[in-house]
């Protein structure tokens, strides 16, 4: 079992504490109650309150406690690499075109929101860089560039040489650079969003785990150990931490634990030697190599480790070594922060907007691309609920949850998937991906 690591993360060390938020005590009522204060719950609550709705947001721990406060902080205006607009349409029907459009503007949506509410979260819109580890994937990235151009959006394709120069590592076949992406301190973004949301009049109650969801007299009721919220509508944005609250939601996703490390601090000369332009990098490998500079000059990276004892120790060794291999000029890597979080994955990598019962929905499954997507999706859900967005304009189908077939097998899938993926990735990359 991995230990709880929220307070061990680099982001916890760098981010000023959240302002005190009391737990829910007694009975309150609202137009809508949102359960779970990650980016998705916060963005939905904020945008609903901007539209004039009375909103209560209940959080089991504190805003950003889930994946939102523990991730790598990449603002990625893209779904999975393999998915072009036609594939997304194939999976979601007409809603797929709207999801593609939403994703296309999602990088700017994050940075605009940060500017609008003056959120201090080390935001850097330096572009998101996706290098291709095979020639075939470089061709897919080139197709993505044409897809975006057709939709009126400009992303750049970098040559092999330009990519090596930008990353400071050779072996990639080229890259896609999306100038609307970038990086943030995710916990500072979550806490800043919470502050903005409260300023709009939303009651956020921390330390208020919803234990039961019931319906009485035509209203939905969220029950915590000390209080109750009655509302016309309820939205669950609990992500992978849904646990036993609503089993049909838990059955529709696969929880995947992802580990992160942050290295020692590097001086200015080392910082200037790799990741030029400070674009965060996430390559096309199955087990993605993702790396960025933190605001205080550390390298942050991570990924999956095999289930088993001492996962933090194994993550430390594996991801430090991987950095040393790719950037040998930096010398020995010492992980000074190690932590983990859980992603809600879906088999097709698409997010879900679930209709559970009349007036009760769940939004979940942003997989590993959740900062930009959740921010924009929250705004779309607020639009739908407040009537400014018609059902036919919403970017996802609104359907009852479908259980993941063979959930037990799927849950242990990463144990088989990981060694296979690492092997395929290294065979495909050849001896490349060394420092340039
Ligand atoms: C290690 C890691 C790295 C990642 N890196 C990136 C990245 O670089 N870029 C990117 O775009 N995405 C990344 N992701 C994915 C991204 O973080 C998620 O998709 C996104 O944060 C999900 O947001 P959310 O609001 O849906 O869920 P969460 O942030 O998980 O929030 C759910 C909240 O619900 C609360 N909750 C649960 N049950 C209850 C209950 N019963 N009552 C009250 N509250 C409850 C939890 O405490 C939690 O705060 C990463 C994820 C991980 C784990």
Tab-separated table of C-alpha atoms in Angstrom, residues 39-40 43-44 47 106 109-110 113 189 193 370-380:
chain	number	residue	atom	x	y	z
A	39	UNK	CA	-10.356	21.447	-10.543
A	40	UNK	CA	-13.589	20.032	-11.940
A	43	UNK	CA	-14.469	25.242	-11.977
A	44	UNK	CA	-18.120	24.125	-12.081
A	47	UNK	CA	-18.749	29.346	-13.193
A	106	UNK	CA	-8.685	24.685	-23.018
A	109	UNK	CA	-9.083	28.947	-20.837
A	110	UNK	CA	-6.760	28.035	-17.935
A	113	UNK	CA	-8.930	32.273	-15.730
A	189	UNK	CA	-4.011	26.875	-8.876
A	193	UNK	CA	-9.544	28.729	-7.639
A	370	UNK	CA	-7.036	16.897	-16.503
A	371	UNK	CA	-5.915	20.468	-15.798
A	372	UNK	CA	-7.080	22.146	-18.987
A	373	UNK	CA	-9.888	19.675	-19.637
A	374	UNK	CA	-11.465	19.918	-16.157
A	375	UNK	CA	-11.290	23.726	-16.176
A	376	UNK	CA	-13.140	23.922	-19.497
A	377	UNK	CA	-15.510	21.064	-18.741
A	378	UNK	CA	-16.527	22.723	-15.461
A	379	UNK	CA	-17.430	25.872	-17.356
A	380	UNK	CA	-19.464	23.829	-19.876
